[in-house]
Tab-separated table of C-alpha atoms in Angstrom:
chain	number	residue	atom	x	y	z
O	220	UNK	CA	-3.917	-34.914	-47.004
O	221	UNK	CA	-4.254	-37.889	-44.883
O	222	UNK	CA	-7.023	-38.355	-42.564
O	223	UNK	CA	-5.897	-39.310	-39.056
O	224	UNK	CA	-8.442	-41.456	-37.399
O	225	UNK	CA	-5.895	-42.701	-34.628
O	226	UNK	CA	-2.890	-40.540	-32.546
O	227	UNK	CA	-0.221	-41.391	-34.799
O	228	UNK	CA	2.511	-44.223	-33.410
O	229	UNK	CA	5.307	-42.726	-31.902
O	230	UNK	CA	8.213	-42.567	-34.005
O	231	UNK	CA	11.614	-42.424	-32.846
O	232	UNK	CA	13.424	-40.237	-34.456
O	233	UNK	CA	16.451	-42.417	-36.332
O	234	UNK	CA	18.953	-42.853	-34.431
O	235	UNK	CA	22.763	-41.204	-35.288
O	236	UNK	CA	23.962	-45.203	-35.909
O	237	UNK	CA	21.043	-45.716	-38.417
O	238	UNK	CA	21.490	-41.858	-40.229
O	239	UNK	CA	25.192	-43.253	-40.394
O	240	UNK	CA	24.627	-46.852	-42.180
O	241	UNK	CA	22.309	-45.375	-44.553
O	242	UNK	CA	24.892	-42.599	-45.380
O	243	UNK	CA	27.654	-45.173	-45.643
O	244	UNK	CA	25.384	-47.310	-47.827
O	245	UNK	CA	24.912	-44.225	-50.292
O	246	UNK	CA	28.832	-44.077	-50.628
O	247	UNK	CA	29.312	-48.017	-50.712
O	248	UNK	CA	27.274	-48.214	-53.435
O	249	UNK	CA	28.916	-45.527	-55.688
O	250	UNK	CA	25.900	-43.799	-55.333
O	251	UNK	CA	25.397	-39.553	-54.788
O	252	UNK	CA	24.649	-37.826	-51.505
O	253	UNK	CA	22.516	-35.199	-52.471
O	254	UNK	CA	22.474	-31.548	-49.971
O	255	UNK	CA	18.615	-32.814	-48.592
O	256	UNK	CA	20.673	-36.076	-47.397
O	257	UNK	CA	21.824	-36.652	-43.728
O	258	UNK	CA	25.480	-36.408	-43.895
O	259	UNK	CA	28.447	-36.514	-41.267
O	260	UNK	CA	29.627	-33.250	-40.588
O	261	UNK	CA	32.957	-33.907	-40.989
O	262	UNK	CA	31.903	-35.036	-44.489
O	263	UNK	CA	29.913	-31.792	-45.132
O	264	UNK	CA	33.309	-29.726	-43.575
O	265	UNK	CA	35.370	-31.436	-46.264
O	266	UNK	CA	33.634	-30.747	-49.008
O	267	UNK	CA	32.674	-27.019	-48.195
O	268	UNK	CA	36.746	-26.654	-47.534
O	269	UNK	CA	37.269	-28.651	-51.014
O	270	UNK	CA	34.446	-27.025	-53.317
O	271	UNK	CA	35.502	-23.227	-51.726
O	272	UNK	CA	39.172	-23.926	-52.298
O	273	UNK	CA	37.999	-25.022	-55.972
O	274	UNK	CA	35.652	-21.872	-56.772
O	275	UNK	CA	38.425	-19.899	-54.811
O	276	UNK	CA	40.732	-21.183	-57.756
O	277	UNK	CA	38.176	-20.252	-60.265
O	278	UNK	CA	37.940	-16.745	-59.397
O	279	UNK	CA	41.588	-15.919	-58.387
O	280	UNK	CA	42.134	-17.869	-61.573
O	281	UNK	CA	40.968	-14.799	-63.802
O	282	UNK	CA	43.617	-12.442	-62.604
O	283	UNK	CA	46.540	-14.261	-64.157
O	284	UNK	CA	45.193	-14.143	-67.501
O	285	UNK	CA	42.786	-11.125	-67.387
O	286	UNK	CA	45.945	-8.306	-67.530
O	287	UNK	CA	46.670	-10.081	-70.705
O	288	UNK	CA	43.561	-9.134	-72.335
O	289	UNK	CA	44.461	-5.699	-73.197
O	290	UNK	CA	48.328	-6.745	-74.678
O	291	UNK	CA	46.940	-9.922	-76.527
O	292	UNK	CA	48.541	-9.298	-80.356
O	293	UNK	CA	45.096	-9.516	-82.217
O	294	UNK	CA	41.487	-8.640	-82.030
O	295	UNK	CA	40.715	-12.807	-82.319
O	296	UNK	CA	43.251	-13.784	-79.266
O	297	UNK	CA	41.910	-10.654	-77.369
O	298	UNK	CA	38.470	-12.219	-78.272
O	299	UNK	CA	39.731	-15.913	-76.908
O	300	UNK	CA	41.175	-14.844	-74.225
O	301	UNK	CA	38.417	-12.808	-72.679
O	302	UNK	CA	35.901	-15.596	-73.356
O	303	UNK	CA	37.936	-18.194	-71.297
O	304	UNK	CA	38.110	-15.311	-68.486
O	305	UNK	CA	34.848	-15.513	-68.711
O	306	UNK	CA	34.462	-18.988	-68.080
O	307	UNK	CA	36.565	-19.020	-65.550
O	308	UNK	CA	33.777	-16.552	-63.788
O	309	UNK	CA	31.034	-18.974	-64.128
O	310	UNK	CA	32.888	-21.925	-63.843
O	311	UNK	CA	33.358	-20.185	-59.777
O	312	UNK	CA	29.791	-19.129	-59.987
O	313	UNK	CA	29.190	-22.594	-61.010
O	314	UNK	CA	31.060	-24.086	-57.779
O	315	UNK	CA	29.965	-20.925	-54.715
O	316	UNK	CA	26.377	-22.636	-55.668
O	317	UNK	CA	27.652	-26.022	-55.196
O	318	UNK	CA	28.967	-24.970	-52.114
O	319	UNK	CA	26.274	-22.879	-50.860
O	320	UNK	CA	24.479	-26.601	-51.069
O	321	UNK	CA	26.376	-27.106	-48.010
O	322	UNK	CA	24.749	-24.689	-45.805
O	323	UNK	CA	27.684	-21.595	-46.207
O	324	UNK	CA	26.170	-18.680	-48.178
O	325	UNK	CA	28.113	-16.706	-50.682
O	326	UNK	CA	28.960	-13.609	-48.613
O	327	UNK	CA	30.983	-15.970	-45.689
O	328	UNK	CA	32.782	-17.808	-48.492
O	329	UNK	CA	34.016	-14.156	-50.604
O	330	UNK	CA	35.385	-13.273	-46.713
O	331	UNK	CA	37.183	-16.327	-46.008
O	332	UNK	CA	39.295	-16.004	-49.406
O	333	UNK	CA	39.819	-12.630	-48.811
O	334	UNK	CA	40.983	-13.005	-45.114
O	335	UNK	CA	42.883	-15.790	-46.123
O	336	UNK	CA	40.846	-18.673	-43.934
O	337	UNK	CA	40.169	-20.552	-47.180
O	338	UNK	CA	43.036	-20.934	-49.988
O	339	UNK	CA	42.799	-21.528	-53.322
O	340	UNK	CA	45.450	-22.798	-56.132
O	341	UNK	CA	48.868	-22.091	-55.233
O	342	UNK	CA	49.328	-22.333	-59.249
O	343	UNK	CA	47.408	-18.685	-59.449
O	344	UNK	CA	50.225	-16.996	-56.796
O	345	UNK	CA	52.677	-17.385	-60.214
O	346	UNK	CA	53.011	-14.125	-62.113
O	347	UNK	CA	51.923	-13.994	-65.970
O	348	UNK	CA	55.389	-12.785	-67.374
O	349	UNK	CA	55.080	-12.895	-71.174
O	350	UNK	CA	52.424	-13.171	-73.321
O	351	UNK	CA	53.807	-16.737	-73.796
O	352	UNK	CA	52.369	-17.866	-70.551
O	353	UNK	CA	48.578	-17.172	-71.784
O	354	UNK	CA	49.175	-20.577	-73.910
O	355	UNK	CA	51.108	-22.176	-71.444
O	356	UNK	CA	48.560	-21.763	-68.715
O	357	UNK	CA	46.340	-23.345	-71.061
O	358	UNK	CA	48.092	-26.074	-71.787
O	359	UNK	CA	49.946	-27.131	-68.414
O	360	UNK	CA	47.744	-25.687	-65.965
O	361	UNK	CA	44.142	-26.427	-67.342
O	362	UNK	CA	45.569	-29.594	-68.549
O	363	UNK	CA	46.484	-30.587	-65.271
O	364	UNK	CA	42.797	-29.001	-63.909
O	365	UNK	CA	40.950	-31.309	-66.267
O	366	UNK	CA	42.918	-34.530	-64.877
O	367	UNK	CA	41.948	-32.864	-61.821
O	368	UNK	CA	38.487	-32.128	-62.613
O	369	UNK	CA	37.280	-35.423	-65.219
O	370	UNK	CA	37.056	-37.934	-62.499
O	371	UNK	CA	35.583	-35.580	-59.517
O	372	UNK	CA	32.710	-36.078	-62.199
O	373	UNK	CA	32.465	-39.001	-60.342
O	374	UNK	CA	32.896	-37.316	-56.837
O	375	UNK	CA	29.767	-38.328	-54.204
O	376	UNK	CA	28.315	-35.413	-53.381
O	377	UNK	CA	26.185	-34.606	-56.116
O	378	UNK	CA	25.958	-30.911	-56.615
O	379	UNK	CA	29.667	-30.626	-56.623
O	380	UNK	CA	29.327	-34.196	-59.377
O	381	UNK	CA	27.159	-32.089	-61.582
O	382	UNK	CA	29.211	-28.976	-61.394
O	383	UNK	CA	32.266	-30.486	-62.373
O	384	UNK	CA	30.376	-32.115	-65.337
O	385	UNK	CA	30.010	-28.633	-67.355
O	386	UNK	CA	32.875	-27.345	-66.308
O	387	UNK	CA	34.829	-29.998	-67.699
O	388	UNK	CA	33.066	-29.823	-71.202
O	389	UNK	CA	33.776	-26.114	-70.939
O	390	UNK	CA	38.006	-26.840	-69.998
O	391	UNK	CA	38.480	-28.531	-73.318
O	392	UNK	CA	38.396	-25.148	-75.432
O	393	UNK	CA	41.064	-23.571	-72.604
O	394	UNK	CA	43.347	-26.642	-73.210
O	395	UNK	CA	43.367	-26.520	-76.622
O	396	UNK	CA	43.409	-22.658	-77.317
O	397	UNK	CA	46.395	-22.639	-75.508
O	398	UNK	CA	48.056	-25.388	-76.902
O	399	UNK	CA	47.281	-23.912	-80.674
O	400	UNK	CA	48.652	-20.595	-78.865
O	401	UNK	CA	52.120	-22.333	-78.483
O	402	UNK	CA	51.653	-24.186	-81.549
O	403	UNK	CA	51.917	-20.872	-83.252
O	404	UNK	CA	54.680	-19.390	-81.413
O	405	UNK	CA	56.601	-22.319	-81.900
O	406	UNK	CA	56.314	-22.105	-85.913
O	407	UNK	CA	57.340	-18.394	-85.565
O	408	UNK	CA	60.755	-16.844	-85.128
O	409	UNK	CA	63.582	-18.544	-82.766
O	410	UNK	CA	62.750	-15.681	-80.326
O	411	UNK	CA	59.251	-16.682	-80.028
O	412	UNK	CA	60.418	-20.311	-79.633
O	413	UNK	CA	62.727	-19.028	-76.978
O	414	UNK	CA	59.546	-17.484	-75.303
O	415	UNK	CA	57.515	-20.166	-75.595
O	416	UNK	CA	60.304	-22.515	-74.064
O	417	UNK	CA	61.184	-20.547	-71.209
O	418	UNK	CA	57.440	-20.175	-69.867
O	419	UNK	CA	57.331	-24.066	-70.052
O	420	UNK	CA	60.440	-23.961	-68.153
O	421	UNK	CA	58.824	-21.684	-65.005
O	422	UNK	CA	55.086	-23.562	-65.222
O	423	UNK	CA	55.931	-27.262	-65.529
O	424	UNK	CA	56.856	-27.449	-61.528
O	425	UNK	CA	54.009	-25.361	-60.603
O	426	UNK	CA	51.933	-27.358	-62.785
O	427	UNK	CA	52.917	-30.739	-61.161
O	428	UNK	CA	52.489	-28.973	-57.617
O	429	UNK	CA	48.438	-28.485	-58.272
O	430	UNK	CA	47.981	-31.953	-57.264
O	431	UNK	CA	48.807	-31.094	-53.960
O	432	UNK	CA	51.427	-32.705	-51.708
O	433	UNK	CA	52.870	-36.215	-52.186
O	434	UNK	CA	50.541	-39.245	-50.718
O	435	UNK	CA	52.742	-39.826	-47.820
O	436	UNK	CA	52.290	-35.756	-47.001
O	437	UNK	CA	48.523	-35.538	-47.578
O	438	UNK	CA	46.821	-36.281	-44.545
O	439	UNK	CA	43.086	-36.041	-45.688
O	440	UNK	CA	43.446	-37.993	-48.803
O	441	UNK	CA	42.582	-41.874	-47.104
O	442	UNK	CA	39.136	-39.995	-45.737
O	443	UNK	CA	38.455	-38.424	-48.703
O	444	UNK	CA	38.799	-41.276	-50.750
O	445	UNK	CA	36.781	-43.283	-48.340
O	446	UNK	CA	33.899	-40.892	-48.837
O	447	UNK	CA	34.216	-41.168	-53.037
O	448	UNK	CA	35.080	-37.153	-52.384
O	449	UNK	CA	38.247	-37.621	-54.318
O	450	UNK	CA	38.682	-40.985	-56.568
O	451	UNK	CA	42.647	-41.272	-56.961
O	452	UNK	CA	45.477	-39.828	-55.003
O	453	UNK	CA	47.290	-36.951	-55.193
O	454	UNK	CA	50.515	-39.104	-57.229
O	455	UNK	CA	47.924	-41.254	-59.139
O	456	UNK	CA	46.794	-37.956	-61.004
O	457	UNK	CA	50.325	-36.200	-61.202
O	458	UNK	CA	51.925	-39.392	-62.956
O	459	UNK	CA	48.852	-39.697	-65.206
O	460	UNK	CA	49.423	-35.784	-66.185
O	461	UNK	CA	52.801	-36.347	-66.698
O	462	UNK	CA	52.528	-39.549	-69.104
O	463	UNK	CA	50.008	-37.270	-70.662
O	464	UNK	CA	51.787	-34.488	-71.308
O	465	UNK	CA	55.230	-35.727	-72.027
O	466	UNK	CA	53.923	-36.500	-76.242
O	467	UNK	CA	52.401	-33.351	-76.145
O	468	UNK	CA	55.827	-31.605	-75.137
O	469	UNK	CA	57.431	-33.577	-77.898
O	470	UNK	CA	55.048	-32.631	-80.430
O	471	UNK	CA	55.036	-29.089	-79.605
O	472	UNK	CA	59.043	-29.255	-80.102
O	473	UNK	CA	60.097	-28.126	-75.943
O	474	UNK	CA	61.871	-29.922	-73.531
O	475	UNK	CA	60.497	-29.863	-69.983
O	476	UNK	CA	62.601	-28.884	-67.769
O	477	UNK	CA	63.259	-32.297	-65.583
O	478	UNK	CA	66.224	-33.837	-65.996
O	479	UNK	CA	65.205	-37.174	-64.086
O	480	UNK	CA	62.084	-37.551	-66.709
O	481	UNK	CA	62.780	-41.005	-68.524
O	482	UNK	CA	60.135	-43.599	-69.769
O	483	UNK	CA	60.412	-47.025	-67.171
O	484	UNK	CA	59.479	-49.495	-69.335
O	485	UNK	CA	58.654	-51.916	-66.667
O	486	UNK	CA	56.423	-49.649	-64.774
O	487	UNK	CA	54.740	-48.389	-68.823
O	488	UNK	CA	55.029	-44.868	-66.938
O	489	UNK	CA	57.487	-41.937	-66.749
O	490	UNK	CA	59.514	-41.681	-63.960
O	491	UNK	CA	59.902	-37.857	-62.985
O	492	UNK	CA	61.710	-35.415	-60.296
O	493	UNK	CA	59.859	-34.234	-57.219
O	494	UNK	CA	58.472	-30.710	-57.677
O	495	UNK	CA	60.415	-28.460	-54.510
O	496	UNK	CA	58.082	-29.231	-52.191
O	497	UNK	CA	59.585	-26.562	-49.754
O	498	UNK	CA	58.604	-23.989	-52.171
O	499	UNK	CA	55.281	-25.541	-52.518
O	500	UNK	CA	54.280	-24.781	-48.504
O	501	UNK	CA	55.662	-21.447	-48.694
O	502	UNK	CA	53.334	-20.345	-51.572
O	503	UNK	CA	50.634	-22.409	-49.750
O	504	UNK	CA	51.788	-19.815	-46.687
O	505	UNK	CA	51.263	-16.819	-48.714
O	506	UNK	CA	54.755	-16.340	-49.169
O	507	UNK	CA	54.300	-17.184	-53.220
O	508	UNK	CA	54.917	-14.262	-55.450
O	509	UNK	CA	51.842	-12.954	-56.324
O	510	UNK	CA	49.617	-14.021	-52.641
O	511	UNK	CA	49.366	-10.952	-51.630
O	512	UNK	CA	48.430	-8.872	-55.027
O	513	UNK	CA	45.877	-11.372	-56.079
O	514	UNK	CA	43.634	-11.564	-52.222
O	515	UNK	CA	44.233	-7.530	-52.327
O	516	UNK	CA	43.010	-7.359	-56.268
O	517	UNK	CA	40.007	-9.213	-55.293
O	518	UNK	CA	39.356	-7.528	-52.022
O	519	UNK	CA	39.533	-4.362	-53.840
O	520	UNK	CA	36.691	-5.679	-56.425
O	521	UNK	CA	34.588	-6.811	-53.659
O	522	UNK	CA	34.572	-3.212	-51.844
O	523	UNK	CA	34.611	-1.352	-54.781
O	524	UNK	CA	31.317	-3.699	-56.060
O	525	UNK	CA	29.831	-3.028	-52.703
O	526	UNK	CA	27.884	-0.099	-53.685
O	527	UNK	CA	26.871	-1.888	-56.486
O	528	UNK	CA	25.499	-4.588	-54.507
O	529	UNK	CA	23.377	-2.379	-52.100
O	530	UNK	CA	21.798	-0.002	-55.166
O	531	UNK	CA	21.004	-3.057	-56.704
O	532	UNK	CA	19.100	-4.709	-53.646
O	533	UNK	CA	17.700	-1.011	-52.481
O	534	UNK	CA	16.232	-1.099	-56.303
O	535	UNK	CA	14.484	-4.291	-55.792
O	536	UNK	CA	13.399	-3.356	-52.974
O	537	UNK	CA	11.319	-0.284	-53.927
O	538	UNK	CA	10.047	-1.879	-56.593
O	539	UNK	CA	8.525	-4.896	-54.928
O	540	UNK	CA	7.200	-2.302	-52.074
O	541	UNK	CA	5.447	-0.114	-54.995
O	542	UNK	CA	4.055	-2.362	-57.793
O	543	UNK	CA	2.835	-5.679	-55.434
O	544	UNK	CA	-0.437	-5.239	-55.804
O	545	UNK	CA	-0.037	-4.871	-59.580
O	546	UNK	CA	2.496	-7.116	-60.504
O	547	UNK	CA	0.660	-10.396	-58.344
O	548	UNK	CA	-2.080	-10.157	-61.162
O	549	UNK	CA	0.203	-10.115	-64.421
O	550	UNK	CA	1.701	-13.253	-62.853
O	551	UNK	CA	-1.030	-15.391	-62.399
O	552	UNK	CA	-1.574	-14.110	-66.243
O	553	UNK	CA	1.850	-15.171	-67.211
O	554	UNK	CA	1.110	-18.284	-65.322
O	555	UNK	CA	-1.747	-19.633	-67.474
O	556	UNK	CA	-0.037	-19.154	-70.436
O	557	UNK	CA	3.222	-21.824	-69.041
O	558	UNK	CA	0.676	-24.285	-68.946
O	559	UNK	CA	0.962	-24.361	-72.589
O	560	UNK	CA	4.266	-25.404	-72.247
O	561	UNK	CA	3.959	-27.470	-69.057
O	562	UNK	CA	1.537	-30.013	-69.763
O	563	UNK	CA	2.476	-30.416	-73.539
I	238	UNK	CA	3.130	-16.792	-52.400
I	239	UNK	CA	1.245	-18.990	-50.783
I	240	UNK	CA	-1.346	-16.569	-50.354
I	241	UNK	CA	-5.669	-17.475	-50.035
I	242	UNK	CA	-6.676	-19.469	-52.694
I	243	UNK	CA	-9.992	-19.480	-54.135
I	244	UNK	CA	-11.373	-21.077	-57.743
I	245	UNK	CA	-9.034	-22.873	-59.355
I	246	UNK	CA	-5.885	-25.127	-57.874
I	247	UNK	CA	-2.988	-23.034	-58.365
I	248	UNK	CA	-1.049	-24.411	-61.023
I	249	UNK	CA	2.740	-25.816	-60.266
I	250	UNK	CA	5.371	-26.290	-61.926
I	251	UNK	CA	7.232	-30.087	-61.424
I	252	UNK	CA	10.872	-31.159	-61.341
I	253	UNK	CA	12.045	-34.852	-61.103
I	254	UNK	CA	15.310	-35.978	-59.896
I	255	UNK	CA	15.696	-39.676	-62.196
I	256	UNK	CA	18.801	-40.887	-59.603
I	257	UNK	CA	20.868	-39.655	-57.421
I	258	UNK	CA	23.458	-37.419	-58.859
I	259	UNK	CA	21.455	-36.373	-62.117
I	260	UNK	CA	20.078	-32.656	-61.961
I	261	UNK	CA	16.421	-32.518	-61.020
I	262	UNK	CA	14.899	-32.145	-64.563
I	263	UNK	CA	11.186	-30.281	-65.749
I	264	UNK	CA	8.769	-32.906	-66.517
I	265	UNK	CA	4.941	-30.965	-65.926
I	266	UNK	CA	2.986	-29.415	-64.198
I	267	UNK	CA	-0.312	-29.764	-61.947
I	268	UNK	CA	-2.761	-28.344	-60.149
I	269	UNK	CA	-2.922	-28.579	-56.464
I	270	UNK	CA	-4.257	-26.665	-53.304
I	271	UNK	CA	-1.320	-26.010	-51.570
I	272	UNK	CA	2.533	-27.238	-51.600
I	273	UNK	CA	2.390	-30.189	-49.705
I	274	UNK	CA	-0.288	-31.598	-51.762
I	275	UNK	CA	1.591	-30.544	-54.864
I	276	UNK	CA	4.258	-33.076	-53.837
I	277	UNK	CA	1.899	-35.959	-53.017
I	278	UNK	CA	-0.132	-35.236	-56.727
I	279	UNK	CA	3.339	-35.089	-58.336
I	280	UNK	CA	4.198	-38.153	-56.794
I	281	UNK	CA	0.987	-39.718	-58.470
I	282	UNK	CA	0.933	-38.242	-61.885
I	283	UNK	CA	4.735	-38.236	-62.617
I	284	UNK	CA	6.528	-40.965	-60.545
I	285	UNK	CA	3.942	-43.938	-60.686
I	286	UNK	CA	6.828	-46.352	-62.502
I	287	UNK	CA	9.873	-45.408	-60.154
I	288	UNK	CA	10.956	-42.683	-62.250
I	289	UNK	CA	12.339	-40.747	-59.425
I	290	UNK	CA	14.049	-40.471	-56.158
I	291	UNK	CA	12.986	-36.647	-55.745
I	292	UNK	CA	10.287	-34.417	-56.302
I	293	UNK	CA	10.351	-30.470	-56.581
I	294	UNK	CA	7.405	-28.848	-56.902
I	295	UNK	CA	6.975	-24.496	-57.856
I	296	UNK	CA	4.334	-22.689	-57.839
I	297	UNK	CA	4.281	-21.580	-61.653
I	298	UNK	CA	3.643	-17.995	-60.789
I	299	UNK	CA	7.165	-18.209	-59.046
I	300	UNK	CA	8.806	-18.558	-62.071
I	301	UNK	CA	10.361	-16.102	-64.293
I	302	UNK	CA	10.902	-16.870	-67.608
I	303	UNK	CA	12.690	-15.009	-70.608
I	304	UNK	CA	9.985	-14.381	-73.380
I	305	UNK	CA	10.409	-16.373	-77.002
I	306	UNK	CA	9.947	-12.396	-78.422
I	307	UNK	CA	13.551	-11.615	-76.853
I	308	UNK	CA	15.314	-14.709	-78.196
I	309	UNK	CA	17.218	-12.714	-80.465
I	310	UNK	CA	18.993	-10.444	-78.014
I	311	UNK	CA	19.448	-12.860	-75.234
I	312	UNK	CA	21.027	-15.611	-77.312
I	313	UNK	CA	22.410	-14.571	-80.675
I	314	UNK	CA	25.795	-12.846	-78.833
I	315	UNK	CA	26.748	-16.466	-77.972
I	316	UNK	CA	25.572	-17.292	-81.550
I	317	UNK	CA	29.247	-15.538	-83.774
I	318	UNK	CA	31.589	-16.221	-80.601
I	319	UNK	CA	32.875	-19.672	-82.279
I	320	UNK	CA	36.091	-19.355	-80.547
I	321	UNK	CA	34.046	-20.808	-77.383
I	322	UNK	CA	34.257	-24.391	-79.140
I	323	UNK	CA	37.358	-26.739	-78.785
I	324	UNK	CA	36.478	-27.212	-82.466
I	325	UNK	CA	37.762	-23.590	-83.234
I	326	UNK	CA	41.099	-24.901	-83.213
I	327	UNK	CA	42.982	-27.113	-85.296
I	328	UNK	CA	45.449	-29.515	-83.291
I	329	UNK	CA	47.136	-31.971	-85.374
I	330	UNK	CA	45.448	-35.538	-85.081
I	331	UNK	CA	48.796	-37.423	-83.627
I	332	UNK	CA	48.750	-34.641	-80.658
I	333	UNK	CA	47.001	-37.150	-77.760
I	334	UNK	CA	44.902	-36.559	-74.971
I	335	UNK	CA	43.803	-32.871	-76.452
């Protein structure tokens, strides 16, 4: 504690021009805002839209893979397959805290996916038709996620940084489960080659649409990328999934399904087709297949969990309101005994 | 939480942020009167060669820990599920960017 022998000077309180220079010095050096930071509020609106979207994806993102659990052919791909829908649960657990950095709290975010204010991937409005698509999903569509995901590792606003950090060492198993998924299917019988082939066929253009919209159609991009939210543009990451993919197609033995895909030599990239970007803002709409079925699934688990919620708070409740008295004592015990560990 | 305190300090519980964008990580504890002080001692003790750019401090009766006895339980589920690893599968070696 300080002693104050004199009134304190009169500070002025810093001025919006100076909270903004020292904000756009944190992002001009590469460096993290972190949630204590001043930050524009446009910023802060950004990333709470960006981060919800992304948790939005995570948790919406169990559905399409979760009704396969049950029809999986074998105890171990049951076993793999629930795991990774479990991952996908914390990896959106992960991300609501990120965004609850921001100053929204968890209950606000669940309503604004389910009444539709907030979106997440269009990818997840596709249906799961065969089993097929449980190693396509995790080839295409988390491949494409962790092109996404590996440089918003890199993204300014730290929580969000961090987050993205486990989840990406986390995405690797997804990928590669469902690319030794195919693998399998494709050294199988001609009909499970057919399988495998045609759910390539229906994910590669929803795949390349998880970008988002072309560069020229993506009106936050410049902004974001002037705050280090996002690092590349929408294209930058699409072509770099394509080039990326395009061996792993050919090793896997299937063709995908673009007619215009050729290697340019001069540009050492693949040129590729445009993904129907028509479709792409109707799905966006909630006029995708699946829109409707996957908001009312969740809605459903949210008032069905309800009760759950309130016994478990009532619970707590009683508890604290009986055994205060008690339980203050045992922790100051418990307390003595961290030392141990704290000052070792 | 922050109830009278008489005796001892109360004993906290200190977390340092190294740089922006790193988690803020354990690295003590100390004794202080109340929370502000517990800052301004962390500060001291732990920071005194620019080792961070934040400071939390936590009362250590705040915190719940699991207890070594129930390591077992908690953790050994995770321990047979080796399907969680990218290692669990075999990808040929001329497959890139897996």
């Amino acid at each position: 504690m300080s002693v104050v022998a004199e009134p304190e000077p009169e500070v002025e309180p810093e001025s919006q021009a100076q909270l903004e220079a020292r904000f756009q010095a944190v992002i001009g050096r590469k460096d993290r805002i972190e949630p204590r930071d001043w930050m524009p509020e446009a910023y802060r609106r950004t990333l709470v839209r960006q981060v919800a979207q992304h948790a939005h994806s995570e948790i919406i993102g169990m559905q399409p893979e979760g009704s396969w659990v049950g029809r999986a052919p074998s105890l171990r791909r049951k076993a793999i397959l629930l795991a990774k829908v479990q991952d996908e649960a914390g990896h959106g657990l992960y991300l609501y805290s990120a965004t609850e950095t921001l100053g929204v709290s968890r209950q606000e975010l669940t309503e604004m996916l389910i009444s539709g204010k907030q979106k997440y991937s269009s990818i997840f409005n596709y249906p799961t038709l065969s089993y097929a698509d449980m190693g396509t999903i995790g080839w295409l569509v988390d491949g494409a996620a962790i092109c996404n995901q590996v440089p918003l590792c890199r993204t300014s606003f730290g929580p969000y940084g961090r987050a993205m950090i486990r989840i990406c060492k986390e995405e690797s198993f997804h990928q590669r489960q469902g690319y030794e998924l195919l693998m399998t299917m494709m050294r199988g019988t001609d009909e499970q080659r057919a399988m495998v082939q045609e759910s390539v066929d229906r994910f590669w253009w929803p795949s390349l649409m998880m970008f988002g919209p072309p560069d020229d159609a993506s009106p936050n991009t410049a902004q974001s990328m002037a705050w280090g939210v996002k690092t590349h543009t929408n294209d930058e990451l699409r072509q770099r999934f394509v080039d990326m993919t395009v061996p792993q197609a050919k090793a896997l033995g299937v063709t995908l399904p673009d007619p215009e895909l050729v290697w340019n030599e001069q540009r050492g990239a693949h040129d590729f087709g445009q993904p129907d970007w028509d479709e792409f803002w109707d799905v966006v709409k909630g006029n995708g297949p699946c829109n409707a079925q996957r908001v009312a699934h969740r809605k459903r688990a949210w008032d069905d969990g309800a009760w759950v919620r309130e016994a478990a708070l009532a619970f707590a409740n009683s508890e604290n309101g009986e055994t205060s008295a008690t339980s203050a004592t045992s922790k100051s015990n418990e307390s003595n005994q961290s030392n141990e560990t704290g000052t070792a | 939480m922050t109830g009278q305190v008489s005796g001892e300090w109360p004993l906290y519980e200190v977390f340092v942020r190294g740089k922006r964008g790193l988690n803020h990580v354990h690295v003590g504890s100390l004794h202080a009167p109340d929370d502000e002080l517990a800052v301004r001692h962390a500060r001291d003790v732990y920071t005194r060669r620019n080792e961070g750019v934040s400071i939390w401090v936590v009362r250590s009766s705040a915190i719940t820990a699991s207890s070594p006895d129930e390591k077992d339980p908690l953790f050994a589920p995770s321990g047979d599920k080796v399907y969680r690893h990218p290692t669990f599968y075999d990808i040929p070696a001329d497959v890139p960017h897996m």
